[in-house]
Amino acid sequence: MYGLGIAKGFLLTMKVFLRKPVTVKYPEQRLKQHPRFRGEEFVWYEERCTGCASCAKYCPLGIIKIVTHPGDQKPLEGGFYDIDVFDIDIGRCMFCGLCVEACPYDALFMGSGFEEGQYRRDDLIITVDRLRAAEKHPSTWFRPQLEDSGYDPHKDSPASWEKVGRENWPFHLSSRPPGPADSDEGAQE
Amino acid sequence: MPSLLEGNALFRGIYCWLAANEGNSGPGPCGEALRDGLLPVGWEWVAFFAAGLGIVMLLINVFLLLVMLYTYMERRLLGRFQARLGPNRTGPFGLLQPVADAIKLLTKEDLVPAGADRLLFNLAPIAMIVPVLLVLAVLPFGENSFLANINVGILFVVAVTSVNTLAMFMAGWASGNRYAMFGGMRAVAQLVSYEVPVVLSIVGILLYTGSLSMVDIVEAQRIPFILLQPLAFFIFIAGSSAEMNRSPFDLVEAESEIVSGYHTEYSGMKFGLFQLAEFGAVLVTSGVMATLFLKGWEGPVLPSHLWFLIKVFFFAFIMIWVRATLPRLRIDQVMDFAWKFLFPLSLINMFVTAVEVLVWEEPTLVQLWAMVGINLLVAVVGIVAFSFVFKRRGLSPSRVTPPLVVVEGD
Amino acid sequence: MPLRTEPITINIGPQHPSTHGVFRLRATFDGEVILDVEPVFGYLHRGSEKLAEERTYTQVITLTDRLDYVSSMINNQAYVLACEKLAGVEAPERGMYLRVIAAELQRIASHLVATGFLINDLGAFATPLMYCFREREKILDLFEMLCGARITVTYMRVGGVFQDAPEDFWPALKTFVKEMPIYLDEYEQLLSENEVLLIRTKGVAILSTETAINGSVSGPVLRSTGYPWDLRKADPYELYDRFDFEIPVGERGDNYDRYKVRISEMRQSIRILEQCMQQIEPGLVKTDVPLLLRPPVGEAYAHVESPKGELGFYVVSDGGVSPYRLKIRAPSFINLTILRELVIGLKLADMIVAFGSIDVNMGEVDR
């Protein structure tokens, strides 16, 4: 009472005043991001994508558009579909990552950036050409094999599809069970 | 016009350049200097006008630049108080931020609401900024540097600054907005109330100095009045932050309650003028405080103008610190604080000072220090005792029950 | 003779600096005194409950993130608990521990936001708010490690959490738990004894226990009236019966008590976090539940203690891939209904503070 409480408050603000500020000058200085950060610019490995469109099916907003045609080899005989269109409208994307979680072949990864601001809405649609040409800095979100290899998308060089590896077990389990992988569950809706 | 502006080199230069001629020699601004002026005899008033205008322009522009610097400083320091950086993108260290703000405000659309009283609406920002600039006229900002050393200087300051009550109410009323109306009403209630303790706190100083002139007050301070009149200083800084709508008395423009009070509807440079007036008021009040309580321009080694600036920014820093720390009071508590706390304290201060001045008519330095001791004791005891009374008697109840009788308008 | 006055009506909101979202109060004033308020909400209605009927059970998790966007983890938790009840699965122990850790971190974050904005409504120029957000950022960093996102987390899944925490999460959590009490002391140093804050909040907007219970109020607002009702104790879900913590209660139910209860709850949450870190053991984090869940026909209700109060999800399944009906019991919405009782007769400034001290989130009110 008698203003002592106020005086204590003044002392605290002065203490903070003399400390270093916690914010940084953003474009020059950056705070550290975790490799798991779910960011923009999805990373897609065409080599591994079969065109099954599981990602499109699991997207809560339906913003992934995939058009395919059968490739040279019949898909039933182990071949892939050829991808004609693979559009991701990140203008509406909420980065929940369900598409990545649904991908049975580890072909789709979350990106790691957050500076994809554009002046026009159309530019926010990531087309298949852009996906092919993009520098591949995949986030380690939901890809434990990548996380175990210690990959950091914010520092390391772009990762090729061989490097990011493929998970062969149901990796929700923290211990690696023996035996081959289960196939994707519930993909035939 | 004696005393006005004389002793100023710039003024003398312009005046003599224009008007000095034989018929004008003698006891004037030019003294005995005999030279051909540009103007014939009988046109000295033009020279006087031009010279005065020149010096006023210089002063106002320097002041506005200082205000810009102050807005930058306030934002940077507030940022540091809040553990962040503050503006740092525009120019080196963000120094050009005020310039960018000004450009933005100048290019914004100037909106006048449909229900507004156009004349008053446009007049209010001007009425707001003029008093702030007028105070500069009597503020001694360096040795022999003042526009006018009028013998009622401090009275002039008090009188002129109370004009902005009117400006705020004009703005609040003319906007035709109920938030603005709230702000205007609060402004009138608060500013008029706080005039009283502020003026009474100055009376103590006047009793010591026996003069209303700002220059005399500075020269009379053998010991800075902040020591000699601690209670008065407390009342003055609290009261004047209420008059400037600074935290914790910023309820005239309480952002979380009434959006931004009386200038809710203003945009563009009119809004800019309000902001300029507010930040300018901080600097001006700091200047008045430095003059009244901290020996004005006087100080060792450094030039007097620099000392004055240092003192001004010291008080400004304290105000920023207060703003960064304290929450806002409620309207009834603000009024309680003025009338039940500051007002009696200022009376006590006045009384004690009067007795001291009566007992020691020509105080020696030892006696002055004795006064310092007595006044400090009075200040501490007074504040503690009144806090106690304030606490025991209780504040106004927060809930008004039963709901007031409302008579609908006919 | 009564003074001849005329009441004036002001629309506070939908766009107003302190309505915490888009909320409108049609208030009638006599001078500064409030004669009547009429809350109008629905400006942020996004139809979450209806949208959920169109989405699979997993996809609905992303919708729950956006209900009370300052406590998404706890929304996730309530929803997946309801789904687990419906599908008859249970998360493995490590998964539950991770959920509790996430939920308690989120509770601290949410209370930090509530405290900061309450003080901001009081008119402190954003300083306590900045301090609160400084610590909230650290919690959000932890969330980024856990699940890659900071606000809209989508962390929990039916049957556990989607993935185990990374290695660097545990040391970071340990540092946080060690540092947080120091920062809480700082807030208390700045606020709890500040006379200006005391005279503004003590004895203002008093809520009685009866009114609170009759109004179905829950959470810190109810506990501030002195009634120790906390679902973590009253109906322990997940692993809350294993932890040792207290339910902080207030004395009078005024604005100050509501602030104080939140500060004390943050300290209790830190205690729970400490115990979690000691008790957690390696193991599975998710049971084998398919991404495309098809629970049997039936219905289930699960509730958790969210930072705002009792958050409940009522899910009805018709055996398909998406819920037949999803009903959300939003604590903010129900707590907001007592605002009128609290503020009539108060001044405008106190109404803003009372509204802030109830701590509603418009995303949850309008759903």
Short mmCIF file of C-alpha atoms in Angstrom, two decimals, chain B residues 73-275:
data_model
loop_
_atom_site.label_atom_id
_atom_site.label_comp_id
_atom_site.label_asym_id
_atom_site.label_seq_id
_atom_site.Cartn_x
_atom_site.Cartn_y
_atom_site.Cartn_z
CA MET B 73 12.01 8.48 -28.73
CA GLU B 74 8.74 7.66 -27.04
CA ARG B 75 8.09 4.75 -29.34
CA ARG B 76 11.59 3.38 -29.08
CA LEU B 77 11.67 3.69 -25.30
CA LEU B 78 8.18 2.25 -24.88
CA GLY B 79 9.38 -0.63 -26.98
CA ARG B 80 12.34 -1.19 -24.73
CA PHE B 81 10.12 -1.00 -21.65
CA GLN B 82 8.01 -3.69 -23.24
CA ALA B 83 10.95 -5.91 -24.13
CA ARG B 84 10.70 -5.19 -27.84
CA LEU B 85 12.60 -3.03 -30.27
CA GLY B 86 10.26 -0.32 -31.40
CA PRO B 87 10.36 1.27 -34.85
CA ASN B 88 13.69 0.49 -36.50
CA ARG B 89 13.06 0.05 -40.19
CA THR B 90 12.87 3.56 -41.62
CA GLY B 91 16.24 5.20 -42.00
CA PRO B 92 19.15 4.63 -39.64
CA PHE B 93 17.81 3.16 -36.38
CA GLY B 94 14.33 4.06 -37.57
CA LEU B 95 15.05 7.76 -37.13
CA LEU B 96 12.99 8.69 -40.17
CA GLN B 97 9.89 7.00 -38.77
CA PRO B 98 8.23 10.33 -37.80
CA VAL B 99 8.85 11.62 -41.33
CA ALA B 100 7.21 8.55 -42.77
CA ASP B 101 4.29 8.99 -40.40
CA ALA B 102 3.90 12.61 -41.40
CA ILE B 103 3.92 11.73 -45.09
CA LYS B 104 1.37 9.04 -44.48
CA LEU B 105 -0.90 11.39 -42.56
CA LEU B 106 -0.59 14.11 -45.18
CA THR B 107 -1.58 11.80 -48.00
CA LYS B 108 -4.53 10.27 -46.20
CA GLU B 109 -8.06 11.17 -47.11
CA ASP B 110 -9.46 13.96 -45.01
CA LEU B 111 -12.81 12.69 -43.81
CA VAL B 112 -15.54 14.78 -42.29
CA PRO B 113 -18.45 12.75 -40.95
CA ALA B 114 -21.87 13.52 -42.34
CA GLY B 115 -23.32 14.52 -38.99
CA ALA B 116 -20.45 16.77 -38.06
CA ASP B 117 -20.50 20.47 -37.36
CA ARG B 118 -18.04 21.33 -40.08
CA LEU B 119 -16.79 24.63 -38.75
CA LEU B 120 -16.06 23.40 -35.25
CA PHE B 121 -14.76 20.12 -36.60
CA ASN B 122 -12.14 21.90 -38.68
CA LEU B 123 -11.35 24.47 -36.02
CA ALA B 124 -10.70 22.03 -33.21
CA PRO B 125 -7.26 20.74 -34.28
CA ILE B 126 -6.03 24.31 -34.65
CA ALA B 127 -7.42 25.29 -31.28
CA MET B 128 -5.61 22.27 -29.91
CA ILE B 129 -2.15 23.05 -31.22
CA VAL B 130 -2.08 26.83 -30.78
CA PRO B 131 -1.90 26.85 -26.95
CA VAL B 132 1.01 24.45 -27.03
CA LEU B 133 2.93 26.75 -29.33
CA LEU B 134 1.94 29.83 -27.34
CA VAL B 135 3.60 28.48 -24.22
CA LEU B 136 6.90 28.61 -26.07
CA ALA B 137 6.64 32.40 -26.03
CA VAL B 138 7.46 32.65 -22.35
CA LEU B 139 9.62 29.60 -21.91
CA PRO B 140 13.24 30.53 -21.26
CA PHE B 141 15.13 27.85 -23.12
CA GLY B 142 18.59 29.13 -22.53
CA GLU B 143 20.50 31.97 -21.01
CA ASN B 144 18.95 35.16 -22.40
CA SER B 145 16.95 33.08 -24.85
CA PHE B 146 13.29 33.69 -24.70
CA LEU B 147 10.72 35.31 -26.88
CA ALA B 148 9.19 37.31 -24.11
CA ASN B 149 10.03 37.74 -20.50
CA ILE B 150 6.64 39.00 -19.44
CA ASN B 151 6.15 39.56 -15.76
CA VAL B 152 3.17 37.17 -15.54
CA GLY B 153 4.92 34.34 -17.37
CA ILE B 154 3.71 31.38 -15.38
CA LEU B 155 0.21 32.77 -15.23
CA PHE B 156 0.31 33.05 -19.00
CA VAL B 157 1.32 29.38 -19.23
CA VAL B 158 -1.52 28.28 -16.99
CA ALA B 159 -4.04 30.42 -18.79
CA VAL B 160 -3.03 29.40 -22.27
CA THR B 161 -2.84 25.67 -21.63
CA SER B 162 -6.35 25.57 -20.26
CA VAL B 163 -7.63 26.54 -23.68
CA ASN B 164 -7.20 23.03 -24.99
CA THR B 165 -10.07 21.88 -22.77
CA LEU B 166 -12.21 23.87 -25.12
CA ALA B 167 -10.54 22.37 -28.16
CA MET B 168 -11.16 18.84 -26.95
CA PHE B 169 -14.77 19.53 -26.23
CA MET B 170 -15.15 21.20 -29.59
CA ALA B 171 -13.72 18.14 -31.28
CA GLY B 172 -15.83 15.76 -29.24
CA TRP B 173 -19.03 17.68 -29.82
CA ALA B 174 -18.49 18.50 -33.47
CA SER B 175 -17.69 14.95 -34.50
CA GLY B 176 -21.24 13.80 -34.02
CA ASN B 177 -19.95 10.55 -32.64
CA ARG B 178 -20.90 9.20 -29.26
CA TYR B 179 -17.45 7.93 -28.42
CA ALA B 180 -16.10 11.36 -29.22
CA MET B 181 -18.84 12.88 -27.10
CA PHE B 182 -17.81 10.68 -24.19
CA GLY B 183 -14.23 11.76 -24.67
CA GLY B 184 -15.19 15.41 -24.80
CA MET B 185 -17.26 15.20 -21.62
CA ARG B 186 -14.50 13.38 -19.82
CA ALA B 187 -12.00 15.95 -21.02
CA VAL B 188 -13.99 18.83 -19.59
CA ALA B 189 -14.53 17.12 -16.26
CA GLN B 190 -10.95 16.02 -15.88
CA LEU B 191 -9.06 19.00 -17.21
CA VAL B 192 -11.05 21.57 -15.29
CA SER B 193 -10.59 19.62 -12.07
CA TYR B 194 -6.87 19.22 -12.47
CA GLU B 195 -6.32 22.89 -13.19
CA VAL B 196 -6.97 23.61 -9.53
CA PRO B 197 -4.28 21.49 -7.83
CA VAL B 198 -1.77 22.30 -10.55
CA VAL B 199 -2.18 26.03 -10.10
CA LEU B 200 -2.15 25.75 -6.32
CA SER B 201 1.04 23.71 -6.44
CA ILE B 202 2.74 26.51 -8.32
CA VAL B 203 1.71 29.01 -5.65
CA GLY B 204 4.31 27.56 -3.28
CA ILE B 205 7.06 28.41 -5.73
CA LEU B 206 5.68 31.86 -6.28
CA LEU B 207 5.77 32.50 -2.56
CA TYR B 208 9.50 31.81 -2.55
CA THR B 209 10.37 33.79 -5.62
CA GLY B 210 7.88 36.57 -5.30
CA SER B 211 7.67 36.82 -9.05
CA LEU B 212 5.58 35.31 -11.81
CA SER B 213 8.27 35.73 -14.43
CA MET B 214 9.79 32.48 -15.66
CA VAL B 215 13.26 34.00 -15.84
CA ASP B 216 13.02 35.24 -12.28
CA ILE B 217 11.88 31.82 -11.12
CA VAL B 218 14.91 30.17 -12.69
CA GLU B 219 17.28 32.71 -11.22
CA ALA B 220 15.72 32.43 -7.78
CA GLN B 221 16.52 28.72 -7.52
CA ARG B 222 19.57 28.48 -5.31
CA ILE B 223 18.45 24.96 -4.57
CA PRO B 224 16.36 23.32 -7.27
CA PHE B 225 12.72 23.59 -6.34
CA ILE B 226 12.30 19.88 -6.88
CA LEU B 227 14.04 19.51 -3.51
CA LEU B 228 12.55 22.57 -1.93
CA GLN B 229 9.01 21.77 -3.05
CA PRO B 230 8.80 17.99 -3.40
CA LEU B 231 5.09 17.89 -2.69
CA ALA B 232 4.43 20.57 -5.25
CA PHE B 233 6.46 18.63 -7.76
CA PHE B 234 4.46 15.48 -7.13
CA ILE B 235 1.18 17.36 -7.51
CA PHE B 236 2.41 19.18 -10.58
CA ILE B 237 3.62 16.07 -12.39
CA ALA B 238 0.45 14.13 -11.52
CA GLY B 239 -1.82 17.01 -12.41
CA SER B 240 -0.08 17.91 -15.61
CA SER B 241 -0.05 14.33 -16.82
CA ALA B 242 -3.78 14.40 -16.25
CA GLU B 243 -4.00 17.61 -18.25
CA MET B 244 -1.99 16.08 -21.06
CA ASN B 245 -4.09 12.88 -21.01
CA ARG B 246 -1.07 10.78 -20.23
CA SER B 247 -1.29 7.47 -18.48
CA PRO B 248 -2.62 6.75 -15.84
CA PHE B 249 -5.09 9.57 -16.48
CA ASP B 250 -5.50 9.01 -20.21
CA LEU B 251 -9.18 8.29 -20.01
CA VAL B 252 -10.03 11.14 -22.32
CA GLU B 253 -8.79 8.99 -25.15
CA ALA B 254 -8.95 5.63 -23.39
CA GLU B 255 -8.31 3.34 -26.28
CA SER B 256 -9.82 0.23 -24.76
CA GLU B 257 -12.99 2.02 -23.70
CA ILE B 258 -13.96 4.81 -26.06
CA VAL B 259 -11.75 3.95 -29.03
CA SER B 260 -9.78 7.16 -29.03
CA GLY B 261 -12.10 9.62 -27.44
CA TYR B 262 -12.54 13.05 -28.89
CA HIS B 263 -10.43 12.44 -32.01
CA THR B 264 -12.10 9.17 -33.01
CA GLU B 265 -13.49 10.70 -36.19
CA TYR B 266 -10.41 12.58 -37.30
CA SER B 267 -8.18 11.40 -40.06
CA GLY B 268 -5.32 12.68 -42.11
CA MET B 269 -3.38 15.71 -40.98
CA LYS B 270 -6.11 16.86 -38.61
CA PHE B 271 -5.48 13.73 -36.64
CA GLY B 272 -1.80 14.48 -37.08
CA LEU B 273 -2.29 17.91 -35.52
CA PHE B 274 -3.95 16.34 -32.50
CA GLN B 275 -1.07 13.96 -32.10
#
